[in-house]
């Protein structure tokens, strides 16, 4: 397929669902081969099959991105199947809606492992495979740039992603690798609906909060995917180390 990612090879973590799924489908429509990596094996297969049904190239890899062996396997699958690696979208993430008192040490460790250690591990193993340069996009959040209530582990993890992104950008610019974060505001995905459940709020009440924000609504996964595509493609060739906010003006 022709497109802005023509002949590129990409990895999208957490692409069984939500923002990752929408981005994997968009990358494929723009010509990239996609390694669909997710802890949800059936969901990863579904996304990969959807891409192939639309004429794209994809493989599904079941992986827990907090585990180093799984990260090396994802990178190895990209190179073995498609012969190179150009784009890495570190998107997998989880949230626990609780304050410090209500967050167990296990929950803290799991959020930090899935949201932060995964980005370190995927970059550690993907960067050596990006032998002709590349683009890495890490998913932060509006709550990586400001605080939020009842989400202490999540806020800490996403702030870490934003600043780790800057450090990676500095270290790997000379190798032709750009590293940026995309920072979504509320986006209608299974994760956001799970947050409403954890807070015991009904969805309509949760969604009504968006009415106070400048654009008055939540985003769609495709609207986040478009920003990721910009950062992944040569359209952003002079952009590295940045934190791109995609939130309908929420942080403004
Ligand atoms: N939805 C929002 O409002 C919002 C806002 C800001 C940031 N984000 C971030 O966007 C990213 C995607 O979120 P989403 O809303 O699409 O969520 P989602 O729950 O719909 O999708 C997340 C995907 O990650 C996968 N995943 C979870 N743990 C994993 C692991 N250990 N290894 C591999 N895969 C794993 C899940 O199986 C799922 O397919 C997350 O990093 C999230 O923090 C979301």
mmCIF file of C-alpha atoms and ligand atoms in Angstrom:
data_model
loop_
_atom_site.group_PDB
_atom_site.id
_atom_site.type_symbol
_atom_site.label_atom_id
_atom_site.label_comp_id
_atom_site.label_asym_id
_atom_site.label_seq_id
_atom_site.Cartn_x
_atom_site.Cartn_y
_atom_site.Cartn_z
ATOM 1 C CA UNK A 1 0.000 0.000 0.000
ATOM 2 C CA UNK A 2 1.253 3.518 -0.700
ATOM 3 C CA UNK A 3 0.968 6.130 2.033
ATOM 4 C CA UNK A 4 3.093 8.161 4.432
ATOM 5 C CA UNK A 5 4.439 4.955 6.018
ATOM 6 C CA UNK A 6 5.001 3.170 2.710
ATOM 7 C CA UNK A 7 7.353 0.195 3.218
ATOM 8 C CA UNK A 8 7.922 0.993 6.902
ATOM 9 C CA UNK A 9 7.841 -1.704 9.565
ATOM 10 C CA UNK A 10 6.084 -0.814 12.808
ATOM 11 C CA UNK A 11 5.356 -2.243 16.235
ATOM 12 C CA UNK A 12 2.236 -1.090 18.078
ATOM 13 C CA UNK A 13 1.925 -2.289 21.673
ATOM 14 C CA UNK A 14 -1.518 -2.561 23.235
ATOM 15 C CA UNK A 15 -3.089 -2.769 19.776
ATOM 16 C CA UNK A 16 -5.861 -5.221 20.601
ATOM 17 C CA UNK A 17 -8.022 -2.323 21.782
ATOM 18 C CA UNK A 18 -8.672 1.405 21.825
ATOM 19 C CA UNK A 19 -6.003 3.868 20.677
ATOM 20 C CA UNK A 20 -3.492 1.140 19.790
ATOM 21 C CA UNK A 21 -5.976 -0.724 17.606
ATOM 22 C CA UNK A 22 -7.012 2.455 15.771
ATOM 23 C CA UNK A 23 -3.352 3.365 15.222
ATOM 24 C CA UNK A 24 -2.394 -0.103 13.984
ATOM 25 C CA UNK A 25 -5.209 0.050 11.427
ATOM 26 C CA UNK A 26 -4.182 3.577 10.360
ATOM 27 C CA UNK A 27 -0.486 2.660 10.086
ATOM 28 C CA UNK A 28 -1.433 -0.280 7.855
ATOM 29 C CA UNK A 29 -3.667 1.901 5.649
ATOM 30 C CA UNK A 30 -0.656 4.229 5.278
ATOM 31 C CA UNK A 31 1.505 1.395 4.007
ATOM 32 C CA UNK A 32 3.274 0.081 7.100
ATOM 33 C CA UNK A 33 3.632 -3.543 8.086
ATOM 34 C CA UNK A 34 2.391 -3.829 11.670
ATOM 35 C CA UNK A 35 3.402 -6.076 14.538
ATOM 36 C CA UNK A 36 0.267 -6.117 16.675
ATOM 37 C CA UNK A 37 1.583 -6.766 20.190
ATOM 38 C CA UNK A 38 -0.767 -7.231 23.131
ATOM 39 C CA UNK A 39 -1.188 -9.296 26.285
ATOM 40 C CA UNK A 40 -4.689 -10.092 24.950
ATOM 41 C CA UNK A 41 -3.924 -12.840 22.425
ATOM 42 C CA UNK A 42 -7.406 -13.055 20.904
ATOM 43 C CA UNK A 43 -7.668 -9.275 20.600
ATOM 44 C CA UNK A 44 -4.255 -9.027 18.928
ATOM 45 C CA UNK A 45 -5.302 -11.714 16.430
ATOM 46 C CA UNK A 46 -8.510 -9.784 15.716
ATOM 47 C CA UNK A 47 -6.642 -6.557 14.916
ATOM 48 C CA UNK A 48 -4.083 -8.354 12.742
ATOM 49 C CA UNK A 49 -6.860 -10.161 10.833
ATOM 50 C CA UNK A 50 -8.686 -6.855 10.303
ATOM 51 C CA UNK A 51 -5.525 -5.331 8.817
ATOM 52 C CA UNK A 52 -4.968 -8.287 6.510
ATOM 53 C CA UNK A 53 -8.635 -8.243 5.444
ATOM 54 C CA UNK A 54 -8.130 -4.602 4.417
ATOM 55 C CA UNK A 55 -5.152 -5.556 2.258
ATOM 56 C CA UNK A 56 -2.447 -4.647 4.774
ATOM 57 C CA UNK A 57 0.444 -6.585 6.313
ATOM 58 C CA UNK A 58 0.339 -7.603 9.992
ATOM 59 C CA UNK A 59 1.246 -10.289 12.477
ATOM 60 C CA UNK A 60 -0.072 -10.721 15.998
ATOM 61 C CA UNK A 61 2.357 -11.341 18.862
ATOM 62 C CA UNK A 62 1.108 -12.111 22.362
ATOM 63 C CA UNK A 63 3.306 -10.171 24.767
ATOM 64 C CA UNK A 64 3.309 -8.719 28.258
ATOM 65 C CA UNK A 65 5.401 -5.621 27.601
ATOM 66 C CA UNK A 66 6.456 -5.407 31.254
ATOM 67 C CA UNK A 67 8.511 -8.604 30.702
ATOM 68 C CA UNK A 68 11.899 -8.262 29.026
ATOM 69 C CA UNK A 69 11.756 -11.627 27.216
ATOM 70 C CA UNK A 70 8.413 -10.666 25.651
ATOM 71 C CA UNK A 71 9.819 -7.326 24.469
ATOM 72 C CA UNK A 72 12.804 -8.988 22.801
ATOM 73 C CA UNK A 73 10.392 -11.473 21.163
ATOM 74 C CA UNK A 74 8.257 -8.640 19.747
ATOM 75 C CA UNK A 75 11.291 -6.921 18.209
ATOM 76 C CA UNK A 76 12.638 -10.236 16.891
ATOM 77 C CA UNK A 77 9.245 -10.974 15.296
ATOM 78 C CA UNK A 78 9.283 -7.636 13.454
ATOM 79 C CA UNK A 79 12.741 -8.237 12.035
ATOM 80 C CA UNK A 80 12.138 -11.925 11.235
ATOM 81 C CA UNK A 81 8.793 -11.337 9.545
ATOM 82 C CA UNK A 82 9.330 -7.979 7.824
ATOM 83 C CA UNK A 83 13.136 -7.593 7.694
ATOM 84 C CA UNK A 84 13.527 -4.245 9.490
ATOM 85 C CA UNK A 85 12.105 -1.906 12.107
ATOM 86 C CA UNK A 86 11.313 1.793 11.600
ATOM 87 C CA UNK A 87 8.435 2.759 13.904
ATOM 88 C CA UNK A 88 7.667 1.831 17.511
ATOM 89 C CA UNK A 89 4.461 2.996 19.201
ATOM 90 C CA UNK A 90 4.660 2.252 22.935
ATOM 91 C CA UNK A 91 0.977 2.506 23.693
ATOM 92 C CA UNK A 92 0.087 -0.347 26.103
ATOM 93 C CA UNK A 93 -1.019 0.999 29.446
ATOM 94 C CA UNK A 94 -3.237 0.425 32.461
ATOM 95 C CA UNK A 95 -4.816 2.669 35.071
ATOM 96 C CA UNK A 96 -5.773 2.249 38.737
ATOM 97 C CA UNK A 97 -8.098 4.936 40.015
ATOM 98 C CA UNK A 98 -7.060 5.301 43.674
ATOM 99 C CA UNK A 99 -5.142 7.688 45.934
ATOM 100 C CA UNK A 100 -1.979 6.769 47.872
ATOM 101 C CA UNK A 101 -3.902 5.226 50.753
ATOM 102 C CA UNK A 102 -6.080 3.138 48.464
ATOM 103 C CA UNK A 103 -3.272 1.922 46.196
ATOM 104 C CA UNK A 104 -1.578 -1.326 47.219
ATOM 105 C CA UNK A 105 2.150 -1.776 46.660
ATOM 106 C CA UNK A 106 1.360 -4.514 44.133
ATOM 107 C CA UNK A 107 -0.932 -2.184 42.194
ATOM 108 C CA UNK A 108 1.726 0.560 42.242
ATOM 109 C CA UNK A 109 4.359 -1.869 40.960
ATOM 110 C CA UNK A 110 2.108 -3.221 38.220
ATOM 111 C CA UNK A 111 1.172 0.238 36.903
ATOM 112 C CA UNK A 112 4.827 1.288 36.890
ATOM 113 C CA UNK A 113 5.857 -1.967 35.178
ATOM 114 C CA UNK A 114 3.233 -1.829 32.436
ATOM 115 C CA UNK A 115 3.344 1.933 31.823
ATOM 116 C CA UNK A 116 7.035 2.788 32.427
ATOM 117 C CA UNK A 117 9.317 -0.258 32.470
ATOM 118 C CA UNK A 118 7.709 -1.410 29.205
ATOM 119 C CA UNK A 119 8.760 1.793 27.434
ATOM 120 C CA UNK A 120 12.328 1.409 28.687
ATOM 121 C CA UNK A 121 12.431 -2.289 27.686
ATOM 122 C CA UNK A 122 10.868 -1.851 24.254
ATOM 123 C CA UNK A 123 13.226 1.047 23.466
ATOM 124 C CA UNK A 124 16.232 -0.851 24.829
ATOM 125 C CA UNK A 125 15.599 -3.708 22.406
ATOM 126 C CA UNK A 126 14.010 -1.864 19.456
ATOM 127 C CA UNK A 127 16.589 0.906 19.041
ATOM 128 C CA UNK A 128 19.439 -1.462 18.055
ATOM 129 C CA UNK A 129 17.098 -2.909 15.388
ATOM 130 C CA UNK A 130 16.395 0.565 13.929
ATOM 131 C CA UNK A 131 19.557 0.412 11.883
ATOM 132 C CA UNK A 132 18.428 3.086 9.396
ATOM 133 C CA UNK A 133 16.887 5.491 11.901
ATOM 134 C CA UNK A 134 13.306 5.529 13.032
ATOM 135 C CA UNK A 135 10.550 7.117 15.045
ATOM 136 C CA UNK A 136 9.360 6.130 18.505
ATOM 137 C CA UNK A 137 6.117 7.448 19.959
ATOM 138 C CA UNK A 138 5.375 6.883 23.647
ATOM 139 C CA UNK A 139 1.907 7.325 25.104
ATOM 140 C CA UNK A 140 1.869 9.764 27.965
ATOM 141 C CA UNK A 141 -1.340 11.437 29.081
ATOM 142 C CA UNK A 142 -2.675 14.826 30.097
ATOM 143 C CA UNK A 143 -2.051 13.406 33.571
ATOM 144 C CA UNK A 144 1.633 13.112 32.759
ATOM 145 C CA UNK A 145 1.714 16.901 32.420
ATOM 146 C CA UNK A 146 -0.612 17.885 35.284
ATOM 147 C CA UNK A 147 -1.949 16.076 38.323
ATOM 148 C CA UNK A 148 -5.278 14.300 38.564
ATOM 149 C CA UNK A 149 -7.369 12.993 41.466
ATOM 150 C CA UNK A 150 -7.406 9.381 42.604
ATOM 151 C CA UNK A 151 -4.785 8.175 40.145
ATOM 152 C CA UNK A 152 -1.468 8.450 41.987
ATOM 153 C CA UNK A 153 0.328 5.544 40.303
ATOM 154 C CA UNK A 154 -0.983 6.489 36.864
ATOM 155 C CA UNK A 155 0.028 10.167 37.201
ATOM 156 C CA UNK A 156 3.527 9.165 38.367
ATOM 157 C CA UNK A 157 3.872 6.672 35.517
ATOM 158 C CA UNK A 158 2.792 9.043 32.779
ATOM 159 C CA UNK A 159 5.050 11.866 33.995
ATOM 160 C CA UNK A 160 7.883 9.342 33.840
ATOM 161 C CA UNK A 161 6.968 8.493 30.239
ATOM 162 C CA UNK A 162 7.012 12.170 29.233
ATOM 163 C CA UNK A 163 10.471 12.788 30.677
ATOM 164 C CA UNK A 164 11.921 9.412 29.640
ATOM 165 C CA UNK A 165 10.877 10.391 26.109
ATOM 166 C CA UNK A 166 12.989 13.563 26.306
ATOM 167 C CA UNK A 167 16.006 11.593 27.583
ATOM 168 C CA UNK A 168 15.634 9.037 24.782
ATOM 169 C CA UNK A 169 15.348 11.826 22.199
ATOM 170 C CA UNK A 170 18.645 13.326 23.359
ATOM 171 C CA UNK A 171 20.477 10.002 23.453
ATOM 172 C CA UNK A 172 19.388 8.683 20.060
ATOM 173 C CA UNK A 173 19.063 11.746 17.802
ATOM 174 C CA UNK A 174 22.534 11.140 16.378
ATOM 175 C CA UNK A 175 21.401 7.690 15.225
ATOM 176 C CA UNK A 176 18.511 9.261 13.315
ATOM 177 C CA UNK A 177 15.906 8.123 15.808
ATOM 178 C CA UNK A 178 13.245 10.619 16.876
ATOM 179 C CA UNK A 179 11.354 10.024 20.132
ATOM 180 C CA UNK A 180 8.189 11.893 21.081
ATOM 181 C CA UNK A 181 5.234 11.433 23.397
ATOM 182 C CA UNK A 182 1.591 11.763 22.487
ATOM 183 C CA UNK A 183 -0.525 12.936 25.404
ATOM 184 C CA UNK A 184 -4.222 12.238 24.970
ATOM 185 C CA UNK A 185 -7.024 13.734 26.987
ATOM 186 C CA UNK A 186 -10.105 11.606 27.696
ATOM 187 C CA UNK A 187 -10.618 9.310 24.729
ATOM 188 C CA UNK A 188 -13.564 6.970 24.390
ATOM 189 C CA UNK A 189 -11.942 3.551 24.731
ATOM 190 C CA UNK A 190 -12.528 0.482 26.919
ATOM 191 C CA UNK A 191 -9.944 1.966 29.362
ATOM 192 C CA UNK A 192 -11.968 5.134 29.916
ATOM 193 C CA UNK A 193 -15.110 3.107 30.460
ATOM 194 C CA UNK A 194 -13.189 0.912 32.941
ATOM 195 C CA UNK A 195 -12.148 4.087 34.800
ATOM 196 C CA UNK A 196 -15.790 5.085 35.146
ATOM 197 C CA UNK A 197 -16.448 1.612 36.565
ATOM 198 C CA UNK A 198 -13.549 1.867 39.073
ATOM 199 C CA UNK A 199 -14.937 5.216 40.247
ATOM 200 C CA UNK A 200 -18.445 3.713 40.411
ATOM 201 C CA UNK A 201 -19.731 6.472 38.125
ATOM 202 C CA UNK A 202 -22.209 5.807 35.403
ATOM 203 C CA UNK A 203 -20.839 6.474 31.938
ATOM 204 C CA UNK A 204 -23.207 9.343 31.129
ATOM 205 C CA UNK A 205 -22.133 11.229 34.290
ATOM 206 C CA UNK A 206 -18.463 10.546 33.572
ATOM 207 C CA UNK A 207 -18.800 11.711 29.989
ATOM 208 C CA UNK A 208 -20.698 14.841 31.108
ATOM 209 C CA UNK A 209 -17.427 16.131 32.674
ATOM 210 C CA UNK A 210 -16.137 16.651 29.143
ATOM 211 C CA UNK A 211 -18.789 19.299 28.545
ATOM 212 C CA UNK A 212 -16.738 21.784 30.647
ATOM 213 C CA UNK A 213 -13.726 21.494 28.353
ATOM 214 C CA UNK A 214 -13.141 23.800 25.351
ATOM 215 C CA UNK A 215 -14.254 21.308 22.693
ATOM 216 C CA UNK A 216 -16.939 19.879 24.970
ATOM 217 C CA UNK A 217 -16.368 16.201 24.275
ATOM 218 C CA UNK A 218 -14.010 13.233 24.615
ATOM 219 C CA UNK A 219 -11.737 12.310 21.729
ATOM 220 C CA UNK A 220 -12.000 9.287 19.492
ATOM 221 C CA UNK A 221 -9.200 6.699 19.184
ATOM 222 C CA UNK A 222 -8.819 7.734 15.525
ATOM 223 C CA UNK A 223 -8.155 11.363 16.527
ATOM 224 C CA UNK A 224 -5.251 10.213 18.710
ATOM 225 C CA UNK A 225 -4.050 7.862 15.958
ATOM 226 C CA UNK A 226 -3.792 10.791 13.516
ATOM 227 C CA UNK A 227 -1.416 12.589 15.880
ATOM 228 C CA UNK A 228 0.642 9.406 16.325
ATOM 229 C CA UNK A 229 0.817 9.017 12.550
ATOM 230 C CA UNK A 230 2.201 12.559 12.284
ATOM 231 C CA UNK A 231 4.922 11.783 14.850
ATOM 232 C CA UNK A 232 5.682 8.391 13.259
ATOM 233 C CA UNK A 233 6.003 9.730 9.728
ATOM 234 C CA UNK A 234 8.462 12.037 7.999
ATOM 235 C CA UNK A 235 5.861 14.837 8.282
ATOM 236 C CA UNK A 236 7.467 15.439 11.710
ATOM 237 C CA UNK A 237 11.083 15.087 10.525
ATOM 238 C CA UNK A 238 12.369 17.964 12.755
ATOM 239 C CA UNK A 239 10.314 17.014 15.833
ATOM 240 C CA UNK A 240 11.953 15.115 18.668
ATOM 241 C CA UNK A 241 11.676 15.186 22.452
ATOM 242 C CA UNK A 242 8.308 16.874 22.332
ATOM 243 C CA UNK A 243 5.129 16.172 24.284
ATOM 244 C CA UNK A 244 2.237 16.563 21.850
ATOM 245 C CA UNK A 245 -1.062 17.204 23.639
ATOM 246 C CA UNK A 246 -4.185 15.901 21.875
ATOM 247 C CA UNK A 247 -7.078 16.739 24.169
ATOM 248 C CA UNK A 248 -9.589 19.098 22.595
ATOM 249 C CA UNK A 249 -8.105 21.968 24.624
ATOM 250 C CA UNK A 250 -8.540 20.268 27.994
ATOM 251 C CA UNK A 251 -5.145 21.314 29.377
ATOM 252 C CA UNK A 252 -5.340 24.786 27.874
HETATM 253 N N1 LIG B 1 -8.445 6.505 26.900
HETATM 254 C C1 LIG B 1 -8.006 7.611 27.446
HETATM 255 O O1 LIG B 1 -8.798 8.498 27.836
HETATM 256 C C2 LIG B 1 -6.525 7.849 27.590
HETATM 257 C C3 LIG B 1 -6.087 9.137 27.955
HETATM 258 C C4 LIG B 1 -4.726 9.370 28.094
HETATM 259 C C5 LIG B 1 -3.807 8.349 27.861
HETATM 260 N N2 LIG B 1 -4.262 7.121 27.510
HETATM 261 C C6 LIG B 1 -3.265 6.073 27.284
HETATM 262 O O2 LIG B 1 -3.434 5.537 25.997
HETATM 263 C C7 LIG B 1 -2.936 4.184 25.971
HETATM 264 C C8 LIG B 1 -3.999 3.285 25.363
HETATM 265 O O3 LIG B 1 -5.136 3.334 26.172
HETATM 266 P P1 LIG B 1 -6.624 2.953 25.679
HETATM 267 O O4 LIG B 1 -7.525 3.960 26.242
HETATM 268 O O5 LIG B 1 -6.625 2.678 24.238
HETATM 269 O O6 LIG B 1 -6.810 1.622 26.551
HETATM 270 P P2 LIG B 1 -7.394 0.178 26.228
HETATM 271 O O7 LIG B 1 -7.563 -0.451 27.559
HETATM 272 O O8 LIG B 1 -8.539 0.259 25.297
HETATM 273 O O9 LIG B 1 -6.177 -0.508 25.451
HETATM 274 C C9 LIG B 1 -4.985 -0.809 26.106
HETATM 275 C C10 LIG B 1 -4.406 -2.076 25.507
HETATM 276 O O10 LIG B 1 -3.181 -2.366 26.183
HETATM 277 C C11 LIG B 1 -3.145 -3.765 26.422
HETATM 278 N N3 LIG B 1 -2.251 -4.054 27.535
HETATM 279 C C12 LIG B 1 -2.477 -3.817 28.856
HETATM 280 N N4 LIG B 1 -1.447 -4.276 29.581
HETATM 281 C C13 LIG B 1 -0.553 -4.820 28.711
HETATM 282 C C14 LIG B 1 0.691 -5.454 28.871
HETATM 283 N N5 LIG B 1 1.230 -5.650 30.069
HETATM 284 N N6 LIG B 1 1.343 -5.899 27.765
HETATM 285 C C15 LIG B 1 0.786 -5.717 26.534
HETATM 286 N N7 LIG B 1 -0.401 -5.121 26.336
HETATM 287 C C16 LIG B 1 -1.061 -4.685 27.409
HETATM 288 C C17 LIG B 1 -4.574 -4.157 26.705
HETATM 289 O O11 LIG B 1 -4.782 -5.552 26.544
HETATM 290 C C18 LIG B 1 -5.317 -3.301 25.684
HETATM 291 O O12 LIG B 1 -5.464 -3.974 24.454
HETATM 292 C C19 LIG B 1 -2.588 3.852 27.425
HETATM 293 O O13 LIG B 1 -1.186 4.008 27.606
HETATM 294 C C20 LIG B 1 -3.348 4.899 28.203
HETATM 295 O O14 LIG B 1 -2.754 5.158 29.449
HETATM 296 C C21 LIG B 1 -5.593 6.838 27.366
#
